[in-house]
Coordinates of C-alpha atoms in Angstrom, one line a residue:
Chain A
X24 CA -85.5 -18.4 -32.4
X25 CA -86.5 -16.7 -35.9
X26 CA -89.1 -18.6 -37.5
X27 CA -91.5 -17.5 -39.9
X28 CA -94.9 -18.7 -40.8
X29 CA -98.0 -17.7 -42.9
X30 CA -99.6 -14.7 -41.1
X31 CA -103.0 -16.9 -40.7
X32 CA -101.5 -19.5 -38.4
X33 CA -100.1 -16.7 -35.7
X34 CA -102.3 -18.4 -33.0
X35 CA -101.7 -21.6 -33.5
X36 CA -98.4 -21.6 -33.6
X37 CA -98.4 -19.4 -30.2
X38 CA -100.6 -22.3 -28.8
X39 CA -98.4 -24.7 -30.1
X40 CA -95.3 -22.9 -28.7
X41 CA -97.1 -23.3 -25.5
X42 CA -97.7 -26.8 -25.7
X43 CA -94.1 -27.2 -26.3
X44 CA -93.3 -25.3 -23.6
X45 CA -94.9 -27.2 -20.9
X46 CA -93.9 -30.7 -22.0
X47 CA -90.3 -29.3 -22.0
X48 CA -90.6 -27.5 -18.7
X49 CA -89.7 -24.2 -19.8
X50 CA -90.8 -20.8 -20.2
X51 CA -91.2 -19.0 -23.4
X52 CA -91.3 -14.9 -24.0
X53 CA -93.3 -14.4 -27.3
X54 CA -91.4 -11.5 -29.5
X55 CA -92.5 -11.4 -32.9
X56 CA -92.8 -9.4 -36.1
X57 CA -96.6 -10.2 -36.3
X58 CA -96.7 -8.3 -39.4
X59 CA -94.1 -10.5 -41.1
X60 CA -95.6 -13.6 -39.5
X61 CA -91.8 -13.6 -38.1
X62 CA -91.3 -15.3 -35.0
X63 CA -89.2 -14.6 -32.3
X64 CA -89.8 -16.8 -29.4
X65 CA -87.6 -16.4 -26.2
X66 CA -86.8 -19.7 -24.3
X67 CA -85.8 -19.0 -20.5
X68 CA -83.8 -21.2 -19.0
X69 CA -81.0 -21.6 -16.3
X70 CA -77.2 -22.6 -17.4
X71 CA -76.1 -23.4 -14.1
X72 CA -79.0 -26.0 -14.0
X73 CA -77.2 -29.6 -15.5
X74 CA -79.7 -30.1 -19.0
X75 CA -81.7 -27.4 -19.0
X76 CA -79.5 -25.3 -21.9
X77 CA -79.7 -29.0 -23.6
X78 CA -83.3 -28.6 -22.9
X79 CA -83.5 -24.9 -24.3
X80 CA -82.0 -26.2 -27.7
X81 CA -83.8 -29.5 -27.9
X82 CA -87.4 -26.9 -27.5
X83 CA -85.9 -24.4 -29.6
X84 CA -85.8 -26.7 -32.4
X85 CA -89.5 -28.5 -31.6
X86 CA -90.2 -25.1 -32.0
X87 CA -89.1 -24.2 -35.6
X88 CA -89.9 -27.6 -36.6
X89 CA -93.6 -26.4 -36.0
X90 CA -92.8 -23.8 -38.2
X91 CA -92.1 -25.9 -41.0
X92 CA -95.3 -27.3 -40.5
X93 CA -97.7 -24.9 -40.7
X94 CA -95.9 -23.9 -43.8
X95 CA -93.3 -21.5 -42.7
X96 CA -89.3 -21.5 -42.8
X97 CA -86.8 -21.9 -40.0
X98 CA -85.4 -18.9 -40.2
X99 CA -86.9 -15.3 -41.5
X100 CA -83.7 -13.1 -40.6
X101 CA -80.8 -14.6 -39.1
X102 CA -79.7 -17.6 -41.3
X103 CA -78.7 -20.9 -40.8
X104 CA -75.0 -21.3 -39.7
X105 CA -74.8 -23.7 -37.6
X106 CA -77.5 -24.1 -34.6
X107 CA -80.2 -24.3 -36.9
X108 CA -78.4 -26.5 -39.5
X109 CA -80.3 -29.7 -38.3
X110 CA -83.6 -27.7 -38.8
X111 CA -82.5 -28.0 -42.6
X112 CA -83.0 -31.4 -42.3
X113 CA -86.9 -30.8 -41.7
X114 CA -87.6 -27.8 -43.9
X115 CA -86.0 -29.4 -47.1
X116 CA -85.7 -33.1 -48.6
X117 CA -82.3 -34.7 -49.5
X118 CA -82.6 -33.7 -53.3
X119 CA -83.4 -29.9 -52.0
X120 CA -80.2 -30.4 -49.7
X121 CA -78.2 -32.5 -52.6
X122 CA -78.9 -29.2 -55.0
X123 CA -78.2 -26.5 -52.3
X124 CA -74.8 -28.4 -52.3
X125 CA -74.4 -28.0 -56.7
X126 CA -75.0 -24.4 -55.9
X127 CA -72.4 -24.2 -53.4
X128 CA -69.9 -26.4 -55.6
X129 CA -70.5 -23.9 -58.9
X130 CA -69.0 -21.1 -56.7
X131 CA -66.8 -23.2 -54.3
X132 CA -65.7 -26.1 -56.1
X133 CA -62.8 -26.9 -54.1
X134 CA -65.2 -26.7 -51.0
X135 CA -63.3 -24.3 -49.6
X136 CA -65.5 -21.7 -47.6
X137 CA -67.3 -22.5 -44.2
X138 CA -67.6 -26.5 -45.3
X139 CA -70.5 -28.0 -43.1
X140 CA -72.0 -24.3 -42.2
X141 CA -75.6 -23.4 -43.3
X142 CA -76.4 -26.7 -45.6
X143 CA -76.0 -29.8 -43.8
X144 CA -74.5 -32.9 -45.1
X145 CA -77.1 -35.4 -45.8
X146 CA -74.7 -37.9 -43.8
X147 CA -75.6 -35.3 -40.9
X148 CA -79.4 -35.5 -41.9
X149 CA -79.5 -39.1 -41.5
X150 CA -78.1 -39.1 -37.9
X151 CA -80.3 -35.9 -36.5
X152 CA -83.4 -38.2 -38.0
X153 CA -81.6 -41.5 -36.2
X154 CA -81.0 -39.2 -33.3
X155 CA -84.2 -37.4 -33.3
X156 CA -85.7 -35.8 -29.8
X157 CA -88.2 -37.9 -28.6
X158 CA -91.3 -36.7 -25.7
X159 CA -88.3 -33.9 -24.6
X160 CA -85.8 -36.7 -23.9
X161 CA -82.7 -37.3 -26.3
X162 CA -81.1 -40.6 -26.9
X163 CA -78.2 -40.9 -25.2
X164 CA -78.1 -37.5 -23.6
X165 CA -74.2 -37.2 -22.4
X166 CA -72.8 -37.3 -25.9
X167 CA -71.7 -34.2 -26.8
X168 CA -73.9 -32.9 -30.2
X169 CA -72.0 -31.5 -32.8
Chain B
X28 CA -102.2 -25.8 -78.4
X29 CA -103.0 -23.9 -75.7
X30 CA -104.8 -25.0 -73.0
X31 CA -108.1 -23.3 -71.2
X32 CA -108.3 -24.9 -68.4
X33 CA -106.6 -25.3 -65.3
X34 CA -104.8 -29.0 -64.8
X35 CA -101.8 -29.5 -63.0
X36 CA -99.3 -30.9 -65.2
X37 CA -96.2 -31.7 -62.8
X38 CA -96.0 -35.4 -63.6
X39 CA -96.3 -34.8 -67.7
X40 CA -93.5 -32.2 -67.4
X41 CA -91.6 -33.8 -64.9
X42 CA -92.0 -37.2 -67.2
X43 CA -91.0 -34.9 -70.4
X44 CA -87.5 -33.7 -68.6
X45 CA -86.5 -37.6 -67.5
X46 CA -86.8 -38.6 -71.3
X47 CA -85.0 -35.7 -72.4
X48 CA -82.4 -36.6 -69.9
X49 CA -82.4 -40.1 -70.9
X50 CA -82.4 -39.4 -74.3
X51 CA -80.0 -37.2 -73.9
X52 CA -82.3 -34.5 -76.4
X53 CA -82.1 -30.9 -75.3
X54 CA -85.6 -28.9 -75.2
X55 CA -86.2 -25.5 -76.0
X56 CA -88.7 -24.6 -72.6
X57 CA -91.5 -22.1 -73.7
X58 CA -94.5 -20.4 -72.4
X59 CA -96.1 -18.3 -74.5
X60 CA -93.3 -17.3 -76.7
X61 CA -93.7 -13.2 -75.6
X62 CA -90.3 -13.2 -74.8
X63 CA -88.8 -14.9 -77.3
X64 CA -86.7 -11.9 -79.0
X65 CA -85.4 -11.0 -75.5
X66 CA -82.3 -13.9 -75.9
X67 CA -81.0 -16.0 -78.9
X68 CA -83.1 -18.8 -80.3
X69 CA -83.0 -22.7 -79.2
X70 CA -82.7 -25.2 -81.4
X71 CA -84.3 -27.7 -79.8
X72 CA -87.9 -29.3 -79.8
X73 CA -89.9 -27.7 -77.6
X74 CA -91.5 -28.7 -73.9
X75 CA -94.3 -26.4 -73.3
X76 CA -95.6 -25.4 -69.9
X77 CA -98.8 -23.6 -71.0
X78 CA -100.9 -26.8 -70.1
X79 CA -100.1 -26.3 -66.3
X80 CA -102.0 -23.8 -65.4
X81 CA -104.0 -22.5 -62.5
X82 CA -103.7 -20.8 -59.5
X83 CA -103.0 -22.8 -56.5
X84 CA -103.7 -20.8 -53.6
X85 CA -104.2 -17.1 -53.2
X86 CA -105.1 -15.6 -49.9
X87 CA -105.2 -11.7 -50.5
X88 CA -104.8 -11.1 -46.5
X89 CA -101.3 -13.1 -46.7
X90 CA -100.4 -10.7 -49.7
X91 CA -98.9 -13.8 -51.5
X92 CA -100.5 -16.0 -54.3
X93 CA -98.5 -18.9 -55.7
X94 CA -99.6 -20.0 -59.2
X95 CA -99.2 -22.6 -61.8
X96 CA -95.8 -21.4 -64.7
X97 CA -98.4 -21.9 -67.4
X98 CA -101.1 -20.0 -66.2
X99 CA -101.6 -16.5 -68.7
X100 CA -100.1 -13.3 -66.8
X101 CA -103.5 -11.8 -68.0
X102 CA -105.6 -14.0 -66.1
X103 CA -103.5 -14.0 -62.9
X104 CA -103.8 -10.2 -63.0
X105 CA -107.4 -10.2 -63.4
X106 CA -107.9 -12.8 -60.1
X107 CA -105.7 -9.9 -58.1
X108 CA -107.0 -7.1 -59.3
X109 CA -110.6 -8.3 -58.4
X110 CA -108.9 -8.2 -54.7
X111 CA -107.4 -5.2 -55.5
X112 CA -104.2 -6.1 -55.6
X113 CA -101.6 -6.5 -57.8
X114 CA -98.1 -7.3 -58.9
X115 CA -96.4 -4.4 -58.3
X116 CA -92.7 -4.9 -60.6
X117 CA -95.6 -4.3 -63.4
X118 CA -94.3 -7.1 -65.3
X119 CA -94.5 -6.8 -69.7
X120 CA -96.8 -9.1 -71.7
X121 CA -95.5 -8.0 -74.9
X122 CA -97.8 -10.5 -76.1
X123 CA -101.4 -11.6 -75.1
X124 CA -100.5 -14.9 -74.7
X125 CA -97.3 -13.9 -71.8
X126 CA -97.2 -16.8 -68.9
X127 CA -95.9 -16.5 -65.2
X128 CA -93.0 -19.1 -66.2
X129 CA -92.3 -16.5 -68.7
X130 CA -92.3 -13.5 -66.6
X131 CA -90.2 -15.2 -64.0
X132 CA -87.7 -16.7 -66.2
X133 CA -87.4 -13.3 -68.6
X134 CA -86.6 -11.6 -65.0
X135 CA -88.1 -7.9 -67.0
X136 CA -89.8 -5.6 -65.3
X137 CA -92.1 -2.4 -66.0
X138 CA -92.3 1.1 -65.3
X139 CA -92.9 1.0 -61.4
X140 CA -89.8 -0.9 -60.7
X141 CA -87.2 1.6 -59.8
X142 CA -89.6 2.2 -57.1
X143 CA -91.4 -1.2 -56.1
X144 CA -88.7 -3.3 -57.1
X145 CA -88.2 -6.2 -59.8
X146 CA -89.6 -9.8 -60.4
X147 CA -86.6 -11.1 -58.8
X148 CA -87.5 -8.8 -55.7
X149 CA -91.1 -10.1 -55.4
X150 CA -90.4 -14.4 -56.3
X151 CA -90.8 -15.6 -52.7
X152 CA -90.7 -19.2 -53.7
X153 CA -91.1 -21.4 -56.7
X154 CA -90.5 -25.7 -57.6
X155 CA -88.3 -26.6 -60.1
X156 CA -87.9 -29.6 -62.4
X157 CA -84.1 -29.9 -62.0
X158 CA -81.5 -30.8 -64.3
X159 CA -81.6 -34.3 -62.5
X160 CA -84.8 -34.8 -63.4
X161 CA -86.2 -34.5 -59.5
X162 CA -89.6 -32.2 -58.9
X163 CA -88.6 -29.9 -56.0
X164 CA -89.8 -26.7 -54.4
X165 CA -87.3 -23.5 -52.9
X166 CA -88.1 -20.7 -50.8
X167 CA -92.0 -20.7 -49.6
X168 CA -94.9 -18.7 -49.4
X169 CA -93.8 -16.4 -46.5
X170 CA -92.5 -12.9 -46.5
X171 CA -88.8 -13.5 -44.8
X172 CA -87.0 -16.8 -45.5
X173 CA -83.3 -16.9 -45.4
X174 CA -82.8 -20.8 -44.9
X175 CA -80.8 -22.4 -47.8
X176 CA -79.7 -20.3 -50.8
X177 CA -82.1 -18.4 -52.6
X178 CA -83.0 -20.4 -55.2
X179 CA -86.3 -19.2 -56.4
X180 CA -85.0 -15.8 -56.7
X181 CA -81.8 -17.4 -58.8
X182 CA -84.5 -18.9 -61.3
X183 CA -86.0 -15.3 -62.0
X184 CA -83.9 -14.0 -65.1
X185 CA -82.2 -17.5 -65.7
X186 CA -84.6 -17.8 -69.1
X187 CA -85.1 -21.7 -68.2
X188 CA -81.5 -22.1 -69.0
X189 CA -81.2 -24.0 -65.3
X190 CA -84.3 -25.6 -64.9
X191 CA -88.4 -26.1 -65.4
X192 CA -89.9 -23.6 -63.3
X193 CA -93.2 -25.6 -62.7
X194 CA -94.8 -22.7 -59.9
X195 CA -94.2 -19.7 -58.2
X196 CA -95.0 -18.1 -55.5
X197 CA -95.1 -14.2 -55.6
X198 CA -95.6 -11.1 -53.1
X199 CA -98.4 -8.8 -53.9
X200 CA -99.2 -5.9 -52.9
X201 CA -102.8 -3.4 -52.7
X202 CA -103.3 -1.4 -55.6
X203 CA -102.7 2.4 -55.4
X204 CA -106.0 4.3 -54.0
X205 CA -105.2 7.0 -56.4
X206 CA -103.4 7.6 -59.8
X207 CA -102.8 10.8 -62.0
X208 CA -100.6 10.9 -65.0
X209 CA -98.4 14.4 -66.2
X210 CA -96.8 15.4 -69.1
X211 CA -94.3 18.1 -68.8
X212 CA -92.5 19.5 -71.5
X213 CA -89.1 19.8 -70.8
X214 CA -85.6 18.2 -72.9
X215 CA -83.9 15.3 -72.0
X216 CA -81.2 16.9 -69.4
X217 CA -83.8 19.5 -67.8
X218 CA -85.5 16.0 -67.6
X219 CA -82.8 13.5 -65.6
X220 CA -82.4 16.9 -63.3
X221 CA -85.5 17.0 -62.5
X222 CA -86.0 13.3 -61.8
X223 CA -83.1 13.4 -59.1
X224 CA -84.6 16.4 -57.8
X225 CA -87.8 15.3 -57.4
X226 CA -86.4 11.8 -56.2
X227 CA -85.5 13.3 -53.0
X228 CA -88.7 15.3 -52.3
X229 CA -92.1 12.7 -50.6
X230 CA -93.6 12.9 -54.1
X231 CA -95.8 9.8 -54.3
X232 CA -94.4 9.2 -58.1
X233 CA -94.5 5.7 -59.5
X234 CA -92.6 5.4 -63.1
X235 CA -91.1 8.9 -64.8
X236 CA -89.8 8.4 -68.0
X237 CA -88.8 11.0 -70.9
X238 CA -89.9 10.8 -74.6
X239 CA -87.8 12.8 -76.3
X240 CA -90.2 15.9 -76.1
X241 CA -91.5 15.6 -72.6
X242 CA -91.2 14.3 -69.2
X243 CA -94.0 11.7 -68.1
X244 CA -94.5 10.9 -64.9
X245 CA -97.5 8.8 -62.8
X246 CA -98.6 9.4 -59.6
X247 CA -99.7 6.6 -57.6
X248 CA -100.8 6.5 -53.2
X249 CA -103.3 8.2 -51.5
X250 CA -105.9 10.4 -52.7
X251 CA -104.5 13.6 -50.8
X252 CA -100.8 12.8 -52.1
X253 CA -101.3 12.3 -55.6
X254 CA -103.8 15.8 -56.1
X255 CA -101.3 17.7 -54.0
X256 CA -97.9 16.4 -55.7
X257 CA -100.5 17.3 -59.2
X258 CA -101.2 20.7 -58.1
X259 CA -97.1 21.3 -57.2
X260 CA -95.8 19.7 -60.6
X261 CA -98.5 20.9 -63.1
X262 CA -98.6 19.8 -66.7
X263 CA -101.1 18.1 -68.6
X264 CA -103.0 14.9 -67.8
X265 CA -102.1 12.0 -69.5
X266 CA -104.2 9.2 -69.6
X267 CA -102.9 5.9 -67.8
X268 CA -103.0 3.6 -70.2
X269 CA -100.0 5.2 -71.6
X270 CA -97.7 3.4 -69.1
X271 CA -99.3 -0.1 -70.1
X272 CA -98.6 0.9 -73.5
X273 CA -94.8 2.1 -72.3
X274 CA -94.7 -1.4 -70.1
X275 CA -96.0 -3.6 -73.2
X276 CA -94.0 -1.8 -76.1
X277 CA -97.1 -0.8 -77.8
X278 CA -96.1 2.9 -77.9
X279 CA -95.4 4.3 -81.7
X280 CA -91.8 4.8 -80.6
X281 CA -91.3 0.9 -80.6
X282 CA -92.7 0.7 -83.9
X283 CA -89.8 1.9 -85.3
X284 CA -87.9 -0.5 -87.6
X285 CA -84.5 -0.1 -86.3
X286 CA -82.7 -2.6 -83.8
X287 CA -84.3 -2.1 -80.5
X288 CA -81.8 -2.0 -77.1
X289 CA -82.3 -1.7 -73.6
X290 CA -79.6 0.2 -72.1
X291 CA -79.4 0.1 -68.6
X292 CA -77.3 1.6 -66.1
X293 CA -77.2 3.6 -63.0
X294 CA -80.3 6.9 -63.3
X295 CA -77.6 9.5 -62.9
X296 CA -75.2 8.3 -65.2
X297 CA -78.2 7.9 -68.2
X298 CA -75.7 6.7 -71.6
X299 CA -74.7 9.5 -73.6
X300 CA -76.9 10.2 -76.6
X301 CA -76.4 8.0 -79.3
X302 CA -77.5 8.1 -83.2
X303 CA -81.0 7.2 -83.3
X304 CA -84.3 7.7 -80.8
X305 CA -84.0 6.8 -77.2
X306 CA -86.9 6.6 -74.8
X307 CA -85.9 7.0 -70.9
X308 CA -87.7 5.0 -68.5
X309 CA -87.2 4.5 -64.8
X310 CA -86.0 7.8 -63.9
X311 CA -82.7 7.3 -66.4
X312 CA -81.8 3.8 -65.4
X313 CA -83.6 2.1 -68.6
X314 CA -83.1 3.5 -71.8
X315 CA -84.5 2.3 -75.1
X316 CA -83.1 3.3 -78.2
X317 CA -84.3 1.9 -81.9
X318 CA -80.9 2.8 -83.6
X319 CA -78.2 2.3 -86.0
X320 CA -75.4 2.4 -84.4
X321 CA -73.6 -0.7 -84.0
X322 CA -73.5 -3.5 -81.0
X323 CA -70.1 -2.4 -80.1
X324 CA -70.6 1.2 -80.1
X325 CA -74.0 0.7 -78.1
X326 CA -72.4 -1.4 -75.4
X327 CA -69.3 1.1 -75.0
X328 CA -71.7 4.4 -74.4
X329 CA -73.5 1.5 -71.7
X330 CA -70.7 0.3 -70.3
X331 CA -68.9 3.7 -70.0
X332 CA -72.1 4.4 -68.1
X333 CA -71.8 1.6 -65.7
X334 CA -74.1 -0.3 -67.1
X335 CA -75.1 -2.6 -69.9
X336 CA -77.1 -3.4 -72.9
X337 CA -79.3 -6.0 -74.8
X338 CA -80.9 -6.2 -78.1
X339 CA -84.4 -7.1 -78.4
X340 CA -84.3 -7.0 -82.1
X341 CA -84.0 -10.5 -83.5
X342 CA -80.5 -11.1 -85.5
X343 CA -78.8 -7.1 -84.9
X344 CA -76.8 -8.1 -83.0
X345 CA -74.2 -11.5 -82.7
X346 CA -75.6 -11.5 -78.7
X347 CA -78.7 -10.3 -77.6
X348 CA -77.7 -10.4 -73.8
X349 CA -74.8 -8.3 -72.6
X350 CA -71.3 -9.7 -73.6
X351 CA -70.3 -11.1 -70.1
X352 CA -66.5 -10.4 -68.4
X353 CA -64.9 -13.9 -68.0
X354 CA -65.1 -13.7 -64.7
X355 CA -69.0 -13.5 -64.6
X356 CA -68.9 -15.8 -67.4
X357 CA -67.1 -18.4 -65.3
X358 CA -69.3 -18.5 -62.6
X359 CA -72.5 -18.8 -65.1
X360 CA -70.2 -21.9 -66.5
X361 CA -70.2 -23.6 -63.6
X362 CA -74.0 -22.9 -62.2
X363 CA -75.0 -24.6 -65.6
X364 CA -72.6 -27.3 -65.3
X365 CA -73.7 -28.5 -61.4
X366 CA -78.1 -27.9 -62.0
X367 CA -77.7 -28.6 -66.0
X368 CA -75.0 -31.2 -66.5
X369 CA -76.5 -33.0 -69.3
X370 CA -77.7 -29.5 -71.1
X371 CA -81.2 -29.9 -71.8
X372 CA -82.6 -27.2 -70.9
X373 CA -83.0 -24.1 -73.3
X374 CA -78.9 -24.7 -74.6
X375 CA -77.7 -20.9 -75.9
X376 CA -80.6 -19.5 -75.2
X377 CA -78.8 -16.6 -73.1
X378 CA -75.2 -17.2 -74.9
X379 CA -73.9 -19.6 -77.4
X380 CA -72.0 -21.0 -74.9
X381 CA -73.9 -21.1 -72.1

């Protein structure tokens, strides 16, 4: 994970990221640029175990949503692409999303380059908020998330 | 009228921009006014920021105070340097009246900024009354974001042409512990030389610019540094206030009454000399030159440089800003057509047809 938050909320958001942990099950390794306020958390978990990679994810974006919160940004360093992209949803409103898209069309008009990477649709928006993680548990948990 | 109080005037502005929009009535968007020879006019009635004002949260140990577009550049530097900080691009008031919208949408910087960096590298965040009349807010108030594009930073040298910039949010940084000022005679050439030369020694210099007679140079960092790097370079002391003076265009030089341009370009490729007086700044990469000659035959010794120039001389010249290639010119074109569609916001103020 990379997010970033105001320097003065550092232990909170380590608490936090503990609370998290625990009500997901996991384990998380606290890396972090504490100068920057830039958050690296580490979420350990087992791929051969069935949901726990789901489980990592689901965390990993509890996680960065807390960020948001406390006044911070998803990502510090590494971007958006796409496994942050429903983050976007939480750090900025539709009209935030709806003019990162007039930005993007004054230099792509045709919508040529990487369409659906780093801002998300606000079609997409609307089903990560109808499809929002829920006490650790997912709705519907065997569709595949895309 | 200007205001002296703080008041947070989001909802007047924001109500301001949906009549212009409905109206259809382009607005010339204004701050002070100390800028206002740094682009063409607007001919349009104006919507003035200077009643939002105030600073709305500073916390010196987060390095990062975000502040109100209408609050006086004057009095935000007062509230940081009484924390001993300050905005290091050493932005220019030009006037007493300069605002923070101003500074941010003017994108200039002073002295220091070859080696602290520009506006544009300090804007962490800022909210915006958009084109489509919505109030919204990019970037933040922490030192790394790269989620979404970077807006905030987009808005610093776009002279309100895409947008109200209602606040902004910028990095600070502690003042200097120490500071000494030199003047060493020397020409022009022996000058740029030197700069590069002493570029790539750990001298703790902070702005170096030439005069046509002498070098001058500032000092800024720790107490040690700045008397040892003294003792190595020698010269006279100069007294500080000269590069506020340099930063503000106070100096004699910019008294003179011929068309004033800013020529800027790479330091070691400083424009060839050209009729007229030129002041270097920035260690060769900003020159100013009150001359004569012509726009056309200023912007070929800038361009042949690499670089480019502006006038800040009301009416010498048919474009203040640079000409821009058509390429460049398209993209501009198109940013103003998708956040600006209905063109209300500060129409030709960077180009005619912009």
């Amino acid at each position: 994970m990379d997010g970033t938050i105001p320097r003065r909320q550092l232990p909170a958001v380590l608490n936090g990221t503990a609370t998290l942990a625990a009500e997901y099950g996991l384990r998380v390794a606290n890396v972090f640029h504490a100068g920057d306020g830039n958050m690296h958390p580490l979420i350990l978990f087992d791929a051969n175990r069935p949901g726990e990679l789901e489980r990592a994810e689901a965390l990993g974006g509890k996680i960065l949503e807390l960020c948001v919160a406390v006044g911070g940004t998803i990502t510090g360093e590494h971007g958006v692409g796409r496994e942050k992209i429903n983050q976007m949803c939480v750090q900025f409103s539709s009209d935030e999303l709806t003019f990162f898209h007039a930005v993007k069309a004054a230099f792509d008009p045709a919508g040529l380059l990487n369409p659906g990477k780093n801002v998300p649709t606000l079609h997409r928006c609307a089903e990560f908020g109808a499809m929002h993680v829920h006490h650790g548990e997912l709705p519907f948990p065997e569709l595949e998330r895309f | 009228m200007e205001a002296t109080h703080d008041a947070d005037l989001s909802e007047v502005l924001l109500a301001q921009v949906r009549e212009a929009l409905a109206a259809g009535t382009p607005r010339h968007v204004q701050g002070g006014g100390s800028k206002a020879r740094c682009g063409r006019p607007v001919d349009a009635p104006p919507l003035d920021v200077r009643g939002h004002r105030g600073i709305v949260s500073y916390d010196p140990s987060e390095l990062v105070v975000t502040v109100r577009a209408g609050t006086p550049l004057a009095a935000l530097e007062a509230t940081l340097e009484a924390h001993g900080q300050m905005l290091a691009f050493e932005p220019p008031h030009y006037a007493a009246d300069a605002t923070v919208g101003g500074t941010t949408a003017a994108g200039l910087s002073g002295p220091r900024r070859p080696w602290a960096g520009s506006v544009r590298d300090f804007v962490l965040g800022c909210r915006v009354i958009t084109g489509h009349g919505r109030h919204l807010r990019f970037g933040g108030q922490v030192m790394k974001n790269v989620a979404g594009y970077d807006v905030s930073r987009l808005m610093a040298g776009s002279h309100g042409c895409l947008g109200v910039v209602t606040e902004v949010s910028f990095k600070v940084l502690p003042r200097p512990r120490a500071s000494a000022s030199l003047r060493l005679e020397m020409s022009r050439e022996t000058a740029l030389r030197k700069f590069a030369e002493w570029g790539r020694q750990p001298l703790p210099i902070s702005a170096a610019c030439h005069d046509g007679v002498a070098a001058l140079l500032r000092l800024e960092g720790g107490e040690g540094s700045v008397d040892a790097a003294r003792r190595q370079l020698g010269g006279e002391a100069l007294p500080d206030a000269f590069w506020t003076a340099l930063r503000d265009h106070a100096l004699p030089f910019f008294a003179d009454p011929r068309p004033l341009w800013r020529l800027s370009a790479p330091a070691h490729r400083c424009p060839a000399a050209l009729p007229g007086d030129a002041l270097v700044d920035w260690g060769g990469a900003q020159v100013w030159l009150a001359s004569d000659a012509g726009a056309d035959a200023v912007r070929a010794a800038a361009v042949a440089a690499g670089g480019h120039a502006d006038c800040f001389t009301p009416g010498a010249a048919a474009s203040p800003l640079h000409p821009l290639p058509e390429a460049l010119a398209r993209h501009h074109r198109q940013l103003k057509a998708q956040l600006d569609p209905h063109r209300i916001f500060n129409p030709g103020r960077m180009y005619e047809w912009l």
